[in-house]
Amino acid sequence: MKRRGILIVVSGFSGAGKGTLMKALMQKYDNYSLSVSMTTRAPRPGETDGKEYFFVTKDIFEEKIKQEGLIEYACYCGNYYGTPRAYVESQLSAGRDVILEIEIQGALKIKEKFPDALLLFVMPPSAAELRNRLIGRGTESMEVIDQRMRRAVEEAQGIEKYDYIVVNDKLEECVEELHGIIKAVHNTADRNLLWIEQIRKELEELSKGEK
Ligand code: ADP
Ligand code: 5GP
C-alpha cells in the first residue's frame, strides 16, 4: 500500500545545527524533500539563491503573501521567512516526506493547519555550546549573535509544544535519531488506517471462505 508523506517541521535555536543536520540527513537518505524557504534576509557568504533560500525583497515577499503562495510565514529578527506552498503540496501528494526547517511561530501555524504534522526540536548540548557554535560559524556580528541568543530565550518557552526533541551533540548520531523517529512515526496506527481497514477486510473474507 502506498505510504503517505509526512509533513515534518524541524526547529531549534539559531546555531543549534539545523542546517548542518538537514544537509547530512539529505546526503544519507534520499526519501526526504527539503522545502526551500523564501526570505528577505541577505545571503550569507556561500549561500546561493534557490539553494539555501529564495532571497527576495520585502515587496516581492509581501506580494507572495497576498497571493496566498506561502503556507506559513513569520518575522524573525527583523526579516520575513516563509514556506512556498506549491512545492510542499506537490511533494506530499507524491507520497514524499517533506521537511520544513522553520522557527517556532511558523511551526505552530503548521500544526494548526496540518494537525498530523510531526514537530521536532533540535537542542544544542548546552547554552554555552550554542553560543560557541554561533561564534564559530563566523557569519554574524556579535550584535546579531546576542540578538539570536535573546531570541533563543523566548523560543525555549515553546519547546513543550513539539512532539520530540533531539540533541545535536554528535552529528552522525543525531541524524540517525531523527531518521529513526520519522520511521517510527510512519508506523503509528492512526497513520495506517487504510492499511488496517484492508487487512480487516482480507481477514473477514478469508475466514468466511474457511467456514
Ligand atoms: P542552524 O542552522 O541551526 O542555525 P548551523 O547548521 O549553521 O545551525 O550550525 C551552526 C554551527 O555549528 C556551524 O558552524 C556548524 O558547523 C556547527 N555545528 C553544527 N552541528 C554541530 C555538531 N554536531 N557539533 C559541532 N558543531 C556543529
Ligand atoms: P537563518 O537566518 O539563520 O537562516 O534562519 C533564521 C530562522 O528562520 C531559523 O530559526 C530558521 O529555522 C527560520 N526559518 C527559515 N525558513 C523559514 C520559513 O520558511 N518560515 C519560518 N517561519 N521560519 C523560517
mmCIF file of C-alpha atoms and ligand atoms in Angstrom:
data_model
loop_
_atom_site.group_PDB
_atom_site.id
_atom_site.type_symbol
_atom_site.label_atom_id
_atom_site.label_comp_id
_atom_site.label_asym_id
_atom_site.label_seq_id
_atom_site.Cartn_x
_atom_site.Cartn_y
_atom_site.Cartn_z
ATOM 1 C CA MET A 1 0.000 0.000 0.000
ATOM 2 C CA LYS A 2 1.290 3.477 -0.895
ATOM 3 C CA ARG A 3 2.850 5.277 2.071
ATOM 4 C CA ARG A 4 1.552 8.761 2.840
ATOM 5 C CA GLY A 5 4.162 11.524 3.080
ATOM 6 C CA ILE A 6 4.604 13.203 6.471
ATOM 7 C CA LEU A 7 4.980 16.944 6.868
ATOM 8 C CA ILE A 8 7.951 17.314 9.225
ATOM 9 C CA VAL A 9 8.862 20.555 10.956
ATOM 10 C CA VAL A 10 12.391 20.948 12.303
ATOM 11 C CA SER A 11 13.002 23.904 14.610
ATOM 12 C CA GLY A 12 15.725 24.843 17.053
ATOM 13 C CA PHE A 13 17.685 27.830 18.262
ATOM 14 C CA SER A 14 19.844 29.597 15.714
ATOM 15 C CA GLY A 15 23.239 27.863 15.813
ATOM 16 C CA ALA A 16 21.904 24.538 17.159
ATOM 17 C CA GLY A 17 22.965 22.929 13.884
ATOM 18 C CA LYS A 18 19.673 22.518 11.977
ATOM 19 C CA GLY A 19 21.168 23.407 8.600
ATOM 20 C CA THR A 20 24.147 21.098 9.132
ATOM 21 C CA LEU A 21 21.847 18.289 10.280
ATOM 22 C CA MET A 22 19.480 18.652 7.321
ATOM 23 C CA LYS A 23 22.389 18.553 4.884
ATOM 24 C CA ALA A 24 23.729 15.364 6.497
ATOM 25 C CA LEU A 25 20.255 13.771 6.592
ATOM 26 C CA MET A 26 19.624 14.510 2.909
ATOM 27 C CA GLN A 27 23.051 13.162 1.939
ATOM 28 C CA LYS A 28 22.447 9.898 3.782
ATOM 29 C CA TYR A 29 18.793 9.262 2.918
ATOM 30 C CA ASP A 30 17.036 10.085 -0.322
ATOM 31 C CA ASN A 31 13.444 9.766 0.882
ATOM 32 C CA TYR A 32 13.157 13.345 2.175
ATOM 33 C CA SER A 33 12.256 16.525 0.295
ATOM 34 C CA LEU A 34 13.595 19.668 1.926
ATOM 35 C CA SER A 35 11.485 22.760 1.366
ATOM 36 C CA VAL A 36 13.441 25.889 0.355
ATOM 37 C CA SER A 37 12.048 28.935 2.157
ATOM 38 C CA MET A 38 11.699 32.471 0.926
ATOM 39 C CA THR A 39 13.377 35.214 2.966
ATOM 40 C CA THR A 40 14.120 38.922 2.947
ATOM 41 C CA ARG A 41 17.413 38.434 4.837
ATOM 42 C CA ALA A 42 20.650 38.975 2.916
ATOM 43 C CA PRO A 43 22.522 35.857 1.755
ATOM 44 C CA ARG A 44 25.484 34.775 3.904
ATOM 45 C CA PRO A 45 28.793 34.163 2.148
ATOM 46 C CA GLY A 46 28.484 30.846 0.320
ATOM 47 C CA GLU A 47 24.661 30.857 0.192
ATOM 48 C CA THR A 48 23.052 30.704 -3.251
ATOM 49 C CA ASP A 49 19.615 31.847 -4.357
ATOM 50 C CA GLY A 50 17.298 28.854 -4.735
ATOM 51 C CA LYS A 51 19.519 26.536 -2.681
ATOM 52 C CA GLU A 52 19.526 27.652 0.968
ATOM 53 C CA TYR A 53 16.722 30.189 0.389
ATOM 54 C CA PHE A 54 14.933 32.167 -2.277
ATOM 55 C CA PHE A 55 16.304 35.613 -1.424
ATOM 56 C CA VAL A 56 13.729 38.295 -2.249
ATOM 57 C CA THR A 57 12.862 41.915 -1.470
ATOM 58 C CA LYS A 58 10.218 42.885 1.081
ATOM 59 C CA ASP A 59 7.881 43.910 -1.789
ATOM 60 C CA ILE A 60 8.119 40.538 -3.513
ATOM 61 C CA PHE A 61 7.617 38.729 -0.193
ATOM 62 C CA GLU A 62 4.508 40.766 0.611
ATOM 63 C CA GLU A 63 3.140 40.089 -2.863
ATOM 64 C CA LYS A 64 3.622 36.349 -2.287
ATOM 65 C CA ILE A 65 1.666 36.640 0.989
ATOM 66 C CA LYS A 66 -1.186 38.397 -0.855
ATOM 67 C CA GLN A 67 -1.308 35.660 -3.491
ATOM 68 C CA GLU A 68 -1.545 33.046 -0.685
ATOM 69 C CA GLY A 69 1.603 31.474 -2.073
ATOM 70 C CA LEU A 70 3.021 30.691 1.383
ATOM 71 C CA ILE A 71 1.663 28.034 3.760
ATOM 72 C CA GLU A 72 3.095 29.970 6.696
ATOM 73 C CA TYR A 73 5.412 32.907 7.271
ATOM 74 C CA ALA A 74 6.900 34.741 10.214
ATOM 75 C CA CYS A 75 9.093 37.674 11.077
ATOM 76 C CA TYR A 76 12.353 36.610 12.736
ATOM 77 C CA CYS A 77 14.945 39.127 13.994
ATOM 78 C CA GLY A 78 13.695 41.794 11.574
ATOM 79 C CA ASN A 79 13.318 39.674 8.415
ATOM 80 C CA TYR A 80 10.477 37.763 6.803
ATOM 81 C CA TYR A 81 10.748 33.992 6.307
ATOM 82 C CA GLY A 82 8.066 31.825 4.657
ATOM 83 C CA THR A 83 7.346 28.401 3.176
ATOM 84 C CA PRO A 84 6.277 28.328 -0.510
ATOM 85 C CA ARG A 85 3.048 26.345 -0.883
ATOM 86 C CA ALA A 86 3.426 24.675 -4.307
ATOM 87 C CA TYR A 87 6.496 22.517 -3.568
ATOM 88 C CA VAL A 88 5.162 21.221 -0.234
ATOM 89 C CA GLU A 89 1.786 20.267 -1.680
ATOM 90 C CA SER A 90 3.216 18.519 -4.736
ATOM 91 C CA GLN A 91 5.771 16.512 -2.718
ATOM 92 C CA LEU A 92 3.238 15.426 -0.098
ATOM 93 C CA SER A 93 0.804 14.242 -2.759
ATOM 94 C CA ALA A 94 3.619 12.279 -4.378
ATOM 95 C CA GLY A 95 3.975 10.441 -1.039
ATOM 96 C CA ARG A 96 7.278 12.006 -0.018
ATOM 97 C CA ASP A 97 8.195 13.202 3.472
ATOM 98 C CA VAL A 98 8.671 16.958 3.373
ATOM 99 C CA ILE A 99 10.925 18.757 5.848
ATOM 100 C CA LEU A 100 10.404 22.406 6.779
ATOM 101 C CA GLU A 101 13.291 23.914 8.714
ATOM 102 C CA ILE A 102 11.440 26.813 10.315
ATOM 103 C CA GLU A 103 11.192 28.780 13.545
ATOM 104 C CA ILE A 104 8.618 28.310 16.268
ATOM 105 C CA GLN A 105 5.845 30.754 15.225
ATOM 106 C CA GLY A 106 5.761 29.122 11.788
ATOM 107 C CA ALA A 107 5.885 25.652 13.348
ATOM 108 C CA LEU A 108 2.801 26.362 15.442
ATOM 109 C CA LYS A 109 0.920 27.712 12.403
ATOM 110 C CA ILE A 110 1.761 24.495 10.558
ATOM 111 C CA LYS A 111 0.434 22.417 13.467
ATOM 112 C CA GLU A 112 -2.842 24.382 13.305
ATOM 113 C CA LYS A 113 -3.245 23.923 9.540
ATOM 114 C CA PHE A 114 -1.851 20.380 9.361
ATOM 115 C CA PRO A 115 -2.653 18.693 12.699
ATOM 116 C CA ASP A 116 -0.838 15.489 11.765
ATOM 117 C CA ALA A 117 2.457 17.286 11.033
ATOM 118 C CA LEU A 118 5.413 15.994 13.065
ATOM 119 C CA LEU A 119 7.188 18.707 15.075
ATOM 120 C CA LEU A 120 10.847 18.114 16.004
ATOM 121 C CA PHE A 121 13.014 20.439 18.073
ATOM 122 C CA VAL A 122 16.827 20.356 17.772
ATOM 123 C CA MET A 123 18.641 21.179 21.013
ATOM 124 C CA PRO A 124 22.304 22.094 21.447
ATOM 125 C CA PRO A 125 24.151 20.086 24.149
ATOM 126 C CA SER A 126 24.264 23.272 26.305
ATOM 127 C CA ALA A 127 23.641 27.026 26.118
ATOM 128 C CA ALA A 128 27.402 27.687 26.165
ATOM 129 C CA GLU A 129 27.907 25.325 23.216
ATOM 130 C CA LEU A 130 25.113 27.131 21.330
ATOM 131 C CA ARG A 131 26.925 30.449 21.723
ATOM 132 C CA ASN A 132 30.238 28.839 20.727
ATOM 133 C CA ARG A 133 28.646 27.439 17.566
ATOM 134 C CA LEU A 134 27.139 30.800 16.646
ATOM 135 C CA ILE A 135 30.512 32.487 17.153
ATOM 136 C CA GLY A 136 32.365 29.622 15.437
ATOM 137 C CA ARG A 137 30.115 29.835 12.351
ATOM 138 C CA GLY A 138 31.566 33.299 11.834
ATOM 139 C CA THR A 139 28.632 34.547 9.749
ATOM 140 C CA GLU A 140 27.077 37.079 12.137
ATOM 141 C CA SER A 141 28.334 40.086 14.065
ATOM 142 C CA MET A 142 28.431 39.866 17.884
ATOM 143 C CA GLU A 143 25.398 42.162 17.929
ATOM 144 C CA VAL A 144 23.364 39.770 15.787
ATOM 145 C CA ILE A 145 24.632 36.793 17.832
ATOM 146 C CA ASP A 146 23.415 38.459 21.033
ATOM 147 C CA GLN A 147 20.051 39.169 19.349
ATOM 148 C CA ARG A 148 19.760 35.477 18.356
ATOM 149 C CA MET A 149 20.710 34.339 21.885
ATOM 150 C CA ARG A 150 17.932 36.550 23.300
ATOM 151 C CA ARG A 151 15.552 35.087 20.755
ATOM 152 C CA ALA A 152 16.580 31.607 21.951
ATOM 153 C CA VAL A 153 15.444 32.525 25.480
ATOM 154 C CA GLU A 154 11.968 33.325 24.078
ATOM 155 C CA GLU A 155 11.852 30.252 21.824
ATOM 156 C CA ALA A 156 12.804 27.984 24.745
ATOM 157 C CA GLN A 157 9.376 28.781 26.253
ATOM 158 C CA GLY A 158 7.630 26.856 23.484
ATOM 159 C CA ILE A 159 9.642 23.623 23.318
ATOM 160 C CA GLU A 160 6.943 21.515 25.013
ATOM 161 C CA LYS A 161 4.642 22.155 22.040
ATOM 162 C CA TYR A 162 6.885 19.954 19.883
ATOM 163 C CA ASP A 163 6.427 16.191 19.546
ATOM 164 C CA TYR A 164 10.093 15.207 20.033
ATOM 165 C CA ILE A 165 13.364 16.828 20.968
ATOM 166 C CA VAL A 166 16.735 15.675 19.627
ATOM 167 C CA VAL A 167 20.110 16.782 20.976
ATOM 168 C CA ASN A 168 22.663 17.638 18.310
ATOM 169 C CA ASP A 169 25.830 16.625 20.126
ATOM 170 C CA LYS A 170 27.459 14.134 17.762
ATOM 171 C CA LEU A 171 26.158 14.951 14.285
ATOM 172 C CA GLU A 172 26.020 11.376 12.938
ATOM 173 C CA GLU A 173 24.127 10.116 15.988
ATOM 174 C CA CYS A 174 21.649 12.965 15.729
ATOM 175 C CA VAL A 175 20.999 12.205 12.042
ATOM 176 C CA GLU A 176 20.229 8.586 12.952
ATOM 177 C CA GLU A 177 17.960 9.649 15.802
ATOM 178 C CA LEU A 178 15.965 11.975 13.541
ATOM 179 C CA HIS A 179 15.621 9.321 10.856
ATOM 180 C CA GLY A 180 14.597 6.735 13.477
ATOM 181 C CA ILE A 181 11.864 8.974 14.908
ATOM 182 C CA ILE A 182 10.420 9.654 11.453
ATOM 183 C CA LYS A 183 10.473 5.947 10.596
ATOM 184 C CA ALA A 184 8.656 5.129 13.830
ATOM 185 C CA VAL A 185 6.034 7.827 13.252
ATOM 186 C CA HIS A 186 5.219 6.240 9.873
ATOM 187 C CA ASN A 187 4.241 3.125 11.809
ATOM 188 C CA THR A 188 1.739 4.673 14.223
ATOM 189 C CA ALA A 189 -1.667 3.007 13.954
ATOM 190 C CA ASP A 190 -3.530 6.246 13.197
ATOM 191 C CA ARG A 191 -1.296 6.907 10.164
ATOM 192 C CA ASN A 192 -2.096 3.464 8.770
ATOM 193 C CA LEU A 193 -5.887 3.392 8.905
ATOM 194 C CA LEU A 194 -6.293 2.416 5.229
ATOM 195 C CA TRP A 195 -3.901 -0.472 5.640
ATOM 196 C CA ILE A 196 -5.638 -1.599 8.841
ATOM 197 C CA GLU A 197 -9.003 -1.451 7.051
ATOM 198 C CA GLN A 198 -7.626 -3.515 4.162
ATOM 199 C CA ILE A 199 -6.249 -6.253 6.418
ATOM 200 C CA ARG A 200 -9.587 -6.388 8.282
ATOM 201 C CA LYS A 201 -11.427 -6.963 5.005
ATOM 202 C CA GLU A 202 -8.946 -9.627 3.907
ATOM 203 C CA LEU A 203 -9.248 -11.399 7.249
ATOM 204 C CA GLU A 204 -13.044 -11.372 7.078
ATOM 205 C CA GLU A 205 -13.074 -12.701 3.527
ATOM 206 C CA LEU A 206 -10.581 -15.436 4.294
ATOM 207 C CA SER A 207 -12.321 -16.513 7.464
ATOM 208 C CA LYS A 208 -15.698 -16.688 5.591
ATOM 209 C CA GLY A 209 -14.111 -18.856 2.916
ATOM 210 C CA GLU A 210 -12.829 -21.267 5.528
ATOM 211 C CA LYS A 211 -16.255 -21.982 7.027
HETATM 212 P P1 ADP B 1 21.474 26.486 12.430
HETATM 213 O O1 ADP B 1 21.096 26.099 11.026
HETATM 214 O O2 ADP B 1 20.678 25.754 13.463
HETATM 215 O O3 ADP B 1 21.491 27.959 12.674
HETATM 216 P P2 ADP B 1 24.143 25.579 11.621
HETATM 217 O O4 ADP B 1 23.836 24.305 10.938
HETATM 218 O O5 ADP B 1 24.527 26.762 10.785
HETATM 219 O O6 ADP B 1 22.987 25.975 12.658
HETATM 220 O O7 ADP B 1 25.327 25.260 12.650
HETATM 221 C C1 ADP B 1 25.899 26.285 13.473
HETATM 222 C C2 ADP B 1 27.410 25.999 13.621
HETATM 223 O O8 ADP B 1 27.572 24.832 14.439
HETATM 224 C C3 ADP B 1 28.119 25.710 12.302
HETATM 225 O O9 ADP B 1 29.396 26.308 12.316
HETATM 226 C C4 ADP B 1 28.208 24.181 12.268
HETATM 227 O O10 ADP B 1 29.333 23.754 11.555
HETATM 228 C C5 ADP B 1 28.339 23.838 13.753
HETATM 229 N N1 ADP B 1 27.759 22.525 14.097
HETATM 230 C C6 ADP B 1 26.586 22.001 13.674
HETATM 231 N N2 ADP B 1 26.367 20.775 14.214
HETATM 232 C C7 ADP B 1 27.431 20.527 15.010
HETATM 233 C C8 ADP B 1 27.806 19.426 15.849
HETATM 234 N N3 ADP B 1 27.040 18.334 15.975
HETATM 235 N N4 ADP B 1 28.983 19.502 16.532
HETATM 236 C C9 ADP B 1 29.764 20.606 16.411
HETATM 237 N N5 ADP B 1 29.481 21.678 15.638
HETATM 238 C C10 ADP B 1 28.330 21.655 14.944
HETATM 239 P P1 5GP B 2 18.610 31.909 9.381
HETATM 240 O O1 5GP B 2 18.597 33.388 9.160
HETATM 241 O O2 5GP B 2 19.570 31.508 10.485
HETATM 242 O O3 5GP B 2 18.827 31.126 8.113
HETATM 243 O O4 5GP B 2 17.144 31.496 9.883
HETATM 244 C C1 5GP B 2 16.583 32.146 10.985
HETATM 245 C C2 5GP B 2 15.391 31.366 11.484
HETATM 246 O O5 5GP B 2 14.351 31.388 10.499
HETATM 247 C C3 5GP B 2 15.709 29.900 11.765
HETATM 248 O O6 5GP B 2 15.113 29.555 13.009
HETATM 249 C C4 5GP B 2 15.027 29.168 10.616
HETATM 250 O O7 5GP B 2 14.608 27.871 11.003
HETATM 251 C C5 5GP B 2 13.820 30.075 10.384
HETATM 252 N N1 5GP B 2 13.201 29.895 9.059
HETATM 253 C C6 5GP B 2 13.795 29.597 7.895
HETATM 254 N N2 5GP B 2 12.881 29.488 6.921
HETATM 255 C C7 5GP B 2 11.664 29.728 7.484
HETATM 256 C C8 5GP B 2 10.322 29.753 6.984
HETATM 257 O O8 5GP B 2 10.028 29.496 5.812
HETATM 258 N N3 5GP B 2 9.335 30.039 7.866
HETATM 259 C C9 5GP B 2 9.589 30.310 9.180
HETATM 260 N N4 5GP B 2 8.546 30.563 9.971
HETATM 261 N N5 5GP B 2 10.845 30.294 9.680
HETATM 262 C C10 5GP B 2 11.871 30.005 8.843
#
